[in-house]
XYZ file of C-alpha atoms in Angstrom:
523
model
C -53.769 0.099 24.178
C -53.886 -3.280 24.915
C -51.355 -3.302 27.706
C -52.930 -0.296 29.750
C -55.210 -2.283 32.045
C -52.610 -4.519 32.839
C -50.158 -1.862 33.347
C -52.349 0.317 35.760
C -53.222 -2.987 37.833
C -49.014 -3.690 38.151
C -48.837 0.625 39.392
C -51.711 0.159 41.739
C -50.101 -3.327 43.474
C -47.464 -1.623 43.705
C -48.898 1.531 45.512
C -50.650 -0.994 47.617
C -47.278 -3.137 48.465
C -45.852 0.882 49.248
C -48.482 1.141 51.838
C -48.410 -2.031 53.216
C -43.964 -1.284 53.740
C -44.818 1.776 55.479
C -47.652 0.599 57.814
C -45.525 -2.770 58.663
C -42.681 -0.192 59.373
C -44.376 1.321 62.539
C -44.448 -1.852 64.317
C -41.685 -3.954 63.687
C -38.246 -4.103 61.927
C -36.931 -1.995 58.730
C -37.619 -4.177 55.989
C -37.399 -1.635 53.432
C -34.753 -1.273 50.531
C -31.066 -0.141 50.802
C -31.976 2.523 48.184
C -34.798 3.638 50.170
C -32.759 5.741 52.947
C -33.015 9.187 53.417
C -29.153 9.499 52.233
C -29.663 7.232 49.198
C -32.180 9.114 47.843
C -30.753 12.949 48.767
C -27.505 11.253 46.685
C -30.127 10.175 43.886
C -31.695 13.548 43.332
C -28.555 15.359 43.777
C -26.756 13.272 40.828
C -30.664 13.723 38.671
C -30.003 17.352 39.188
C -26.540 17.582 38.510
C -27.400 15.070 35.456
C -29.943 17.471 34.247
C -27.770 21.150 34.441
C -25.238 19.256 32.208
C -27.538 18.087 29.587
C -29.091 21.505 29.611
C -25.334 23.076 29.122
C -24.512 20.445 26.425
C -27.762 21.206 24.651
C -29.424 19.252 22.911
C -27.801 16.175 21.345
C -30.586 15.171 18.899
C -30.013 18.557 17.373
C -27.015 17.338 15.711
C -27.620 17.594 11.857
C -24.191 15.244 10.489
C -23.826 11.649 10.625
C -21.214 11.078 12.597
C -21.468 9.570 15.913
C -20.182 11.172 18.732
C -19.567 11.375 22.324
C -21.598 13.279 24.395
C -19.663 15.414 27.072
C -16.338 15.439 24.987
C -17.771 15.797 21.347
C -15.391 13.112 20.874
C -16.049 11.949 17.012
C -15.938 8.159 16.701
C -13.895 6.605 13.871
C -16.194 6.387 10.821
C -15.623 2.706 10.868
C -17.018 1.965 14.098
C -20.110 4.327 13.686
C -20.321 2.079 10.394
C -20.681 -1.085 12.732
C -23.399 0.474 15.009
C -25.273 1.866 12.093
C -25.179 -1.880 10.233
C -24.697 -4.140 12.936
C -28.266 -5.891 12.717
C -28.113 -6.117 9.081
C -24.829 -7.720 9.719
C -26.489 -10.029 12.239
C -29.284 -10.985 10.389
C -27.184 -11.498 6.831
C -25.027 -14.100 8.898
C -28.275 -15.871 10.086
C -29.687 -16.193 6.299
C -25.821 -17.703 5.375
C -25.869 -20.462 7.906
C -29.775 -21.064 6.931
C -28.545 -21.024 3.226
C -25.617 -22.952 3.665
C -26.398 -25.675 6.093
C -30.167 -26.561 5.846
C -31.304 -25.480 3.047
C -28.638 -26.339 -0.068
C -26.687 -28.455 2.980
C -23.266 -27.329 1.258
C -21.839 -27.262 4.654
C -22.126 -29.447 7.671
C -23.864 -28.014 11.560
C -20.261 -28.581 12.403
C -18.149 -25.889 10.939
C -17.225 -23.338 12.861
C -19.061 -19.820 11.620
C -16.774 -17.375 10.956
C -16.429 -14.511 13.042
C -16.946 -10.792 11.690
C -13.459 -9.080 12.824
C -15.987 -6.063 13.504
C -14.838 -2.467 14.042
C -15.556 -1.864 17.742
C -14.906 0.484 20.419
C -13.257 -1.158 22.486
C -11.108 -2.729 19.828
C -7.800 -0.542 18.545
C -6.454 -0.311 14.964
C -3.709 -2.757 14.183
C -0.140 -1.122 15.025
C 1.167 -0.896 11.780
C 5.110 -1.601 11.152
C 8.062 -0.303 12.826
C 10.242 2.230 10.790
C 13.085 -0.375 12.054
C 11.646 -3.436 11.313
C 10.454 -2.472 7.439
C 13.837 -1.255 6.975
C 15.552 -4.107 8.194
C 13.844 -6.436 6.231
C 14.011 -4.318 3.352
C 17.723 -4.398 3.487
C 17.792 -7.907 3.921
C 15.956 -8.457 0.939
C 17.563 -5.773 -1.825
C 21.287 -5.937 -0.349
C 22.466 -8.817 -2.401
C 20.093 -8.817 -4.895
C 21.547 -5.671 -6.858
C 25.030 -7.384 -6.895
C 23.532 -10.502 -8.631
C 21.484 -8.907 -11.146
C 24.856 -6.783 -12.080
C 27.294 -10.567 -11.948
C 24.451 -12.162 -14.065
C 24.494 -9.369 -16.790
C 28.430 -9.912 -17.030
C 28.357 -13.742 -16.871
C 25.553 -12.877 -19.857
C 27.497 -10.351 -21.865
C 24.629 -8.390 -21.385
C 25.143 -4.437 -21.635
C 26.225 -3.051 -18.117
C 25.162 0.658 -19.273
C 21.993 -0.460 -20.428
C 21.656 -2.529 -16.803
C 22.362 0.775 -14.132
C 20.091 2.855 -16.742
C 17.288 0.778 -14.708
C 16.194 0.800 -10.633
C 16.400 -2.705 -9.094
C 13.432 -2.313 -7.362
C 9.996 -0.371 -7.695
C 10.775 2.468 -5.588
C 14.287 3.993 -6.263
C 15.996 3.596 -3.021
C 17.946 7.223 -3.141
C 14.279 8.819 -3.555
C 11.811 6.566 -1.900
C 11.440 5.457 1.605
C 9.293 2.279 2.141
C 7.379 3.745 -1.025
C 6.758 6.695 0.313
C 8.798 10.011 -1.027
C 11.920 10.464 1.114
C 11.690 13.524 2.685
C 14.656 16.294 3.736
C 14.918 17.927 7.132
C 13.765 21.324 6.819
C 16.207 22.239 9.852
C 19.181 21.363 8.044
C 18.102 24.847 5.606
C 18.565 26.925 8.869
C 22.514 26.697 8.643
C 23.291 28.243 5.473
C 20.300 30.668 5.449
C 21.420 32.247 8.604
C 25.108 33.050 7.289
C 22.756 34.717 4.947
C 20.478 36.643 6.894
C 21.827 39.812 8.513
C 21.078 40.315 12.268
C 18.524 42.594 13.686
C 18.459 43.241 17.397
C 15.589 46.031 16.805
C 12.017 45.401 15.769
C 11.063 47.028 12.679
C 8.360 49.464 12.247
C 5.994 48.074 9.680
C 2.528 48.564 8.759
C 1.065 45.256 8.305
C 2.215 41.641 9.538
C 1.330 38.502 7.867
C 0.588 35.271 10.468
C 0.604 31.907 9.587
C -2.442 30.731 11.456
C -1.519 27.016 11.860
C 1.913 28.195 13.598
C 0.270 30.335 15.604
C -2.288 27.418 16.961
C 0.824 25.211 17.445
C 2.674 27.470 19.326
C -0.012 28.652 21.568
C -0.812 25.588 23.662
C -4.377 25.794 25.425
C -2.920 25.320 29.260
C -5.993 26.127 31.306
C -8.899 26.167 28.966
C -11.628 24.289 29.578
C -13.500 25.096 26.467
C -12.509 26.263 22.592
C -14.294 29.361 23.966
C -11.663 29.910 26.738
C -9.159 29.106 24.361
C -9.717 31.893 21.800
C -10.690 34.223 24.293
C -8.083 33.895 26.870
C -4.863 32.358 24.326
C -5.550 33.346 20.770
C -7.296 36.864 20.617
C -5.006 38.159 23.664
C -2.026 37.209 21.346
C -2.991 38.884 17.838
C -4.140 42.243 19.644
C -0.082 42.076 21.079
C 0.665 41.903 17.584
C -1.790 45.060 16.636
C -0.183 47.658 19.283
C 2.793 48.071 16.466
C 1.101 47.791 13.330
C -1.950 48.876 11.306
C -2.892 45.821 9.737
C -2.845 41.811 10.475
C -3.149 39.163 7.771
C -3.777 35.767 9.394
C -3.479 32.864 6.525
C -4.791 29.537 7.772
C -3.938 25.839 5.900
C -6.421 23.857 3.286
C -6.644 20.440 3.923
C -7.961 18.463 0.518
C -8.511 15.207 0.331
C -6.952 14.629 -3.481
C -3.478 17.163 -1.474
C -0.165 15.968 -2.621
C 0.399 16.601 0.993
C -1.599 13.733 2.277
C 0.683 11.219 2.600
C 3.006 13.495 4.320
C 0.842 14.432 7.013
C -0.632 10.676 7.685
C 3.293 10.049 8.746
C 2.919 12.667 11.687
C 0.549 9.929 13.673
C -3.264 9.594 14.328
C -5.170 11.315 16.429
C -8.788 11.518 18.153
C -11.440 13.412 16.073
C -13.465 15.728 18.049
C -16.286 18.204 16.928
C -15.125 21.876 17.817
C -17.694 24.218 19.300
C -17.379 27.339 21.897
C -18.544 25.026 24.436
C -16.712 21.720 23.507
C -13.929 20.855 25.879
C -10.503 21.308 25.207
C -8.814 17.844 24.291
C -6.374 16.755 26.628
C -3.701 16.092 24.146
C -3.229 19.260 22.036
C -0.482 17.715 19.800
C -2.790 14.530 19.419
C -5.810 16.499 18.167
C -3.587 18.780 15.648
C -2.906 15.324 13.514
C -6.622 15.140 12.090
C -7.277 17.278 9.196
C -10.295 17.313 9.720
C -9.998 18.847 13.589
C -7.874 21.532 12.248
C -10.264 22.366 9.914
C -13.325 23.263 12.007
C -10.793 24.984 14.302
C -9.438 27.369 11.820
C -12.853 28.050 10.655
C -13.834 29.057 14.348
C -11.134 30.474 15.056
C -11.281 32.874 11.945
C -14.562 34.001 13.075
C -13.517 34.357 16.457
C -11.184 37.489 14.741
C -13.962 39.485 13.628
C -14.573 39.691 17.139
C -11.674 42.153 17.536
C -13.018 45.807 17.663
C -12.094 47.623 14.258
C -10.709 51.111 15.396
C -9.556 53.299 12.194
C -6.038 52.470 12.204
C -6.350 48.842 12.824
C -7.799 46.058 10.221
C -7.798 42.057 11.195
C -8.145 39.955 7.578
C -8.005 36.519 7.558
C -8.553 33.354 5.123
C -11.780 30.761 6.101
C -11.563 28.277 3.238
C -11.630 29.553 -0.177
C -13.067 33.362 1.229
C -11.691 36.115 3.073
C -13.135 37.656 6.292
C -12.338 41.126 8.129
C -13.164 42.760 11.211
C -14.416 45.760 8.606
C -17.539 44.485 6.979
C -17.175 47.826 4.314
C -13.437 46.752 3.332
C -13.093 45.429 0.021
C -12.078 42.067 -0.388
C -12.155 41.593 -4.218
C -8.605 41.060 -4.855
C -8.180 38.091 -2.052
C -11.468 36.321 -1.927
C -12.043 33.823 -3.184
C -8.810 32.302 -3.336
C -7.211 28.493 -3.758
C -4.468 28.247 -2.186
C -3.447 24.993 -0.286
C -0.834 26.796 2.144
C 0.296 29.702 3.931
C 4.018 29.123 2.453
C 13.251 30.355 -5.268
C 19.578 29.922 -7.214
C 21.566 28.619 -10.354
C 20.005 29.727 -14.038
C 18.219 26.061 -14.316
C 16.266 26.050 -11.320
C 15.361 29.299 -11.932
C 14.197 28.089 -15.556
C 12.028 25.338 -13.474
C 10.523 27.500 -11.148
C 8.772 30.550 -13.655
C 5.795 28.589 -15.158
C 8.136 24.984 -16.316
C 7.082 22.849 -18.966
C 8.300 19.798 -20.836
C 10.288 21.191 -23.123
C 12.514 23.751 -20.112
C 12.348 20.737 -18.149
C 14.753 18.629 -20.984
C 16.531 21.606 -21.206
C 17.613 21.659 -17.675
C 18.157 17.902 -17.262
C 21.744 17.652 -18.094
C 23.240 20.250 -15.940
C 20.805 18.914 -12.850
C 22.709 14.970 -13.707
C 25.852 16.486 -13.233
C 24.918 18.743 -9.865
C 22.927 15.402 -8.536
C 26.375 13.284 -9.193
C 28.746 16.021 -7.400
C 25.775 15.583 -4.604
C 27.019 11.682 -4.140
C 30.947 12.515 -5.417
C 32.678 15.639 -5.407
C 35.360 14.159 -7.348
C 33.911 12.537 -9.932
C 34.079 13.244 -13.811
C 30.696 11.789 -14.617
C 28.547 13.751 -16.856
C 24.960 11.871 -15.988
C 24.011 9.846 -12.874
C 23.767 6.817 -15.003
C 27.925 6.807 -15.748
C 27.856 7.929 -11.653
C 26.211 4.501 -10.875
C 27.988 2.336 -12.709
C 30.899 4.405 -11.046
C 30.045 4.571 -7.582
C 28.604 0.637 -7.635
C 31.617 -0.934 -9.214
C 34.975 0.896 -8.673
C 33.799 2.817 -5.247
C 31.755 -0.471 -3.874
C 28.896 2.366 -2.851
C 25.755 0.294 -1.488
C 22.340 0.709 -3.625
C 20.963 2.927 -0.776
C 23.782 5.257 -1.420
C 24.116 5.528 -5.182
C 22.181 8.152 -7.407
C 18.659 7.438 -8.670
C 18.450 6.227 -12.622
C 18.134 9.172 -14.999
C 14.698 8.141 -15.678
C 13.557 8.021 -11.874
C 15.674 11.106 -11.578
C 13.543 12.929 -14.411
C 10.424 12.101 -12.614
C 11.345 14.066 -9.690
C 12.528 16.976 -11.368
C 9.238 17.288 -12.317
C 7.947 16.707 -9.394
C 10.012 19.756 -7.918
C 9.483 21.665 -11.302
C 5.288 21.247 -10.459
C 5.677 22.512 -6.784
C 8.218 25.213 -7.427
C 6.944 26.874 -10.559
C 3.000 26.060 -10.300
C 2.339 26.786 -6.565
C 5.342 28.779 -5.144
C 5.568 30.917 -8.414
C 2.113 31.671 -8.034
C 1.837 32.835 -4.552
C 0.854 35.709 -5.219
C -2.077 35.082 -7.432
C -5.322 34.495 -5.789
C -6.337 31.492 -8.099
C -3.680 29.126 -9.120
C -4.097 27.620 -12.269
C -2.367 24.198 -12.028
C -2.180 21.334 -14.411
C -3.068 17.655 -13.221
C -0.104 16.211 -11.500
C -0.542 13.367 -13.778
C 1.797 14.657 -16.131
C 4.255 15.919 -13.342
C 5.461 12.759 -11.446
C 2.083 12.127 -10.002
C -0.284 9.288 -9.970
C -3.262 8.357 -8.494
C -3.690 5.027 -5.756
C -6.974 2.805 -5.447
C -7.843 5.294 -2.834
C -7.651 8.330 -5.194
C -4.755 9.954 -3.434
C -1.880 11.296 -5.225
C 1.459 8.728 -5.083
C 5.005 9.276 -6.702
C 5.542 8.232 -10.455
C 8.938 6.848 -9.963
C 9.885 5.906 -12.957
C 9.058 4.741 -16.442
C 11.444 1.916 -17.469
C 11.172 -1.424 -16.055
C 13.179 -2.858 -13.261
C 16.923 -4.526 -13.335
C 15.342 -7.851 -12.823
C 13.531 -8.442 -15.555
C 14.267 -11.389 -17.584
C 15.041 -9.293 -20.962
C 17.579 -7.345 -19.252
C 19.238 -10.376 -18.473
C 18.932 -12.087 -21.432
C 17.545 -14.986 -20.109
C 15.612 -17.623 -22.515
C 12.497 -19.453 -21.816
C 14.096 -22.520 -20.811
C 16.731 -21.056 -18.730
C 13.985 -18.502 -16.806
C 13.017 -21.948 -15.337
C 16.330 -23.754 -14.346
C 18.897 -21.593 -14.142
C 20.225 -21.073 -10.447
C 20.661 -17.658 -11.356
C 16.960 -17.143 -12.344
C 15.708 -18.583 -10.033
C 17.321 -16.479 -7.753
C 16.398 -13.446 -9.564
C 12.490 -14.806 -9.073
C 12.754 -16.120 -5.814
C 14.653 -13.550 -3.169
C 14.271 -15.357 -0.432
C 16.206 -18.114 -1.664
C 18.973 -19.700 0.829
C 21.691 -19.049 -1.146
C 24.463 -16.178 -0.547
C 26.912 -14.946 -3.791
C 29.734 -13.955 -3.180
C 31.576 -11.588 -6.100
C 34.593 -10.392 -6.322
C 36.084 -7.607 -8.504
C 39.034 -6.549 -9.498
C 39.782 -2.814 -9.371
C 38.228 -1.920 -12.193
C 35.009 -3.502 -11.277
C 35.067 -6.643 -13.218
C 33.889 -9.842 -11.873
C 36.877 -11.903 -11.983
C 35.086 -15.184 -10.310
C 31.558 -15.217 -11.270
C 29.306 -16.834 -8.670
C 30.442 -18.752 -5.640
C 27.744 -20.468 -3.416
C 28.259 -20.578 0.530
C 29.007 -23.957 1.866
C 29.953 -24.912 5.403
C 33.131 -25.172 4.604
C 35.597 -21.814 6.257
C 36.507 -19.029 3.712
């Protein structure tokens, strides 16, 4: 209120200077504006009109009920910690004014001089750090644990110390036949294909069948969206087209789509396939531009099943044909009246069994099946690494492999302890959520007790094993006094020490030598 008198006297100068323009106009010279054309401002109120049709299409933004931010014409979701930066960013300003207040005039701790620190904020402009090349982390993981193993094994013979005892333990925390940078080494499900297809018999004829059962999340990553403009187009004109194909020679489709939980075993596996761009998915959202890129974010997937699964009970229900499908934990159908009370709810993660032990394993396991089975899985694991060899357990195969073979640690079997761990592991996915595919609520213990463990971010991480590591001072039988001077502790503590070992063995093994330090001299 106080600001209106001087605000209308500003509009009616301004009318006045208007007039004054336009009579000044008549007689001399254009004075006015660039802007002020006739084509300037037909441009202007053709881009306020154009402006305008696309808000209207959009809808409104302010409508938007979650708290993430977002962009406007792509639904493009920013990363939550950016949006955390906009949302706190004057808190953030004013907190570092009340520090240097604090700090330099008022307990004068710290002189006007120093340099403030800067707040390595979360921006838009600003990418996440690149993390690690696969090459690099491997190379310098090598460079660290490929001498270091030999050592540890000369040191327990210089010590008399018990070699069986020594390979019983990993040399590092993650074994190196199981783990990959810490992470669970993982199999190439392509290399299955081989001897599974000298299994299957060929068919050159489709069969008749009544119902077919789609995985949903193939389906999505097989259909690319091409021309779509819009996740409308795309179910529309790519999705639906392609299940009614699938309806003209059967009765009934099941389409099953993924879970994806935050607390999944699966996590870690699926951050390795790469990061994408998050992205809101509505009818009138536009397609991303990189289909593969938007396919890495759970959460993108997500929403897109869950439209997409609605999208189905579009199809027109005819009395021979019946569309089912999973949306979460509940099943939908194109039939409102069909009864759903054996599949809904269900809690299944995925749309996804052999010798007498792994079938033991794989039909509800337990602690007790699982020692059962151990001894005859050591001596399959050690014909894995040596067809020829007489060992009985992988710890013998080790020893074996390490000392008469001269096998590198990356290509010896994992302890029997780190190997116990991961038959559990297998034991917990095979016999607690395989074997109970076909029951609509799995009841599963806590992976705690099956090779699991939880991070400082709550996700599930490998329990690798439960004895200590080679290097530990006891192993070695190492005093107090020689943990501290010893060149041989010390280079047990400190791997980056300059000094190479060499070792040699005779046939058997034996270290016939002990330790010889490089010099410059020429071997």
């Amino acid at each position: 209120m106080v600001c209106g008198p001087e605000m209308a006297r500003a509009v009616n100068e301004f009318e006045l200077s208007q007039e004054l323009i336009k009579h000044e106009q008549s007689k001399g010279p254009n004075v006015r504006h660039h802007e002020q054309v006739e084509s300037k401002q037909k441009a202007f109120e053709k881009q306020v009109i154009a402006l305008t049709a696309t808000i209207e299409e959009m809808g409104n933004p302010f409508l938007e009920e979650s708290e993430d931010l977002l962009v406007l014409d792509t639904r493009d979701i920013v990363d939550p910690k950016v949006a955390n930066t906009v949302r706190n960013i004057e808190q953030i300003g004013n907190d570092k004014y009340h520090e240097y207040v604090r700090e330099r005039l008022d307990k004068r701790t710290t002189p006007l001089s120093d340099p403030i620190k800067q707040n390595k904020l979360h921006l838009f402009s600003r990418q996440e750090l690149r993390s690690e090349s696969k090459e690099k982390r491997q190379i310098s993981s090598l460079k660290q644990n490929c001498s270091l193993f030999s050592q540890l094994y000369v040191s327990c013979q210089v010590r008399d110390s018990d070699l069986d005892e020594f390979f019983r333990h990993e040399n590092q925390a993650y074994p190196p036949s199981l783990s990959q940078f810490g992470q669970l080494r993982l199999g190439s499900k392509s290399d299955l294909l081989v001897p599974l297809e000298k299994m299957c018999v060929i068919v050159t004829e489709i069969p008749d069948v009544d119902a077919i059962i789609l995985d949903g999340a193939v389906i999505v990553n097989i259909l690319k969206p091409r021309f779509c403009k819009t996740f409308e187009d795309y179910s529309k004109q790519v999705f639906l087209p392609h299940i009614n194909n699938y309806l003209k020679s059967c009765s009934r489709i099941d389409v099953i789509w993924d879970e994806y939980r935050q607390d999944s075993l699966k996590a870690s596996t699926r951050g390795k396939r790469g990061k994408g761009i998050r992205r809101r998915v509505q009818a009138d959202s536009t397609i991303p531009g990189n289909w593969e890129s938007f396919l890495r974010i759970d959460d993108n997937k997500t929403e897109l099943f869950a439209y997409l699964a609605e999208q189905l009970l579009t199809l027109t229900p005819s009395v021979q044909t019946t569309v089912v499908s999973t949306k979460g934990s509940e099943v939908v159908c194109n039939k409102p009246d069909k009864n759903k009370g054996n599949l809904s709810p269900c809690n299944h993660e995925e749309a996804d069994t052999l010798t007498e032990d792994f079938k033991l394993l794989s039909d509800k396991p337990n602690e007790d099946c699982v020692n059962e089975a151990v001894l005859n899985i050591e001596r399959f694991v050690v014909l894995m690494y040596d067809r020829t060899s007489e060992c009985l357990g992988v710890d013998a195969a080790r020893k074996d492999l390490f000392t008469r073979k001269g096998r590198s640690i990356e290509n010896i079997p994992p302890s029997s302890a780190a190997l116990h761990q991961h038959i559990k592991r297998a034991a917990y996915q095979a016999g607690f959520c395989w074997g109970q595919a076909l029951v609509k609520l799995q009841e599963t213990p806590s992976p705690s007790i099956w090779g699991w463990k939880r991070n400082k971010e709550g996700l599930w991480e490998p329990f690798w094993t439960s004895l200590q590591q080679a290097l530990s001072p006891k192993l070695l039988r190492l005093n107090e006094d020689e943990s501290n001077t010893t060149d041989i502790a010390r280079k047990v503590r400190d791997q980056t020490h300059r000094i190479e070992d060499y070792i040699l063995m005779d046939g058997r093994g034996v270290c016939t030598y002990g330790i010889f330090k490089k010099t410059n001299a020429k071997l």
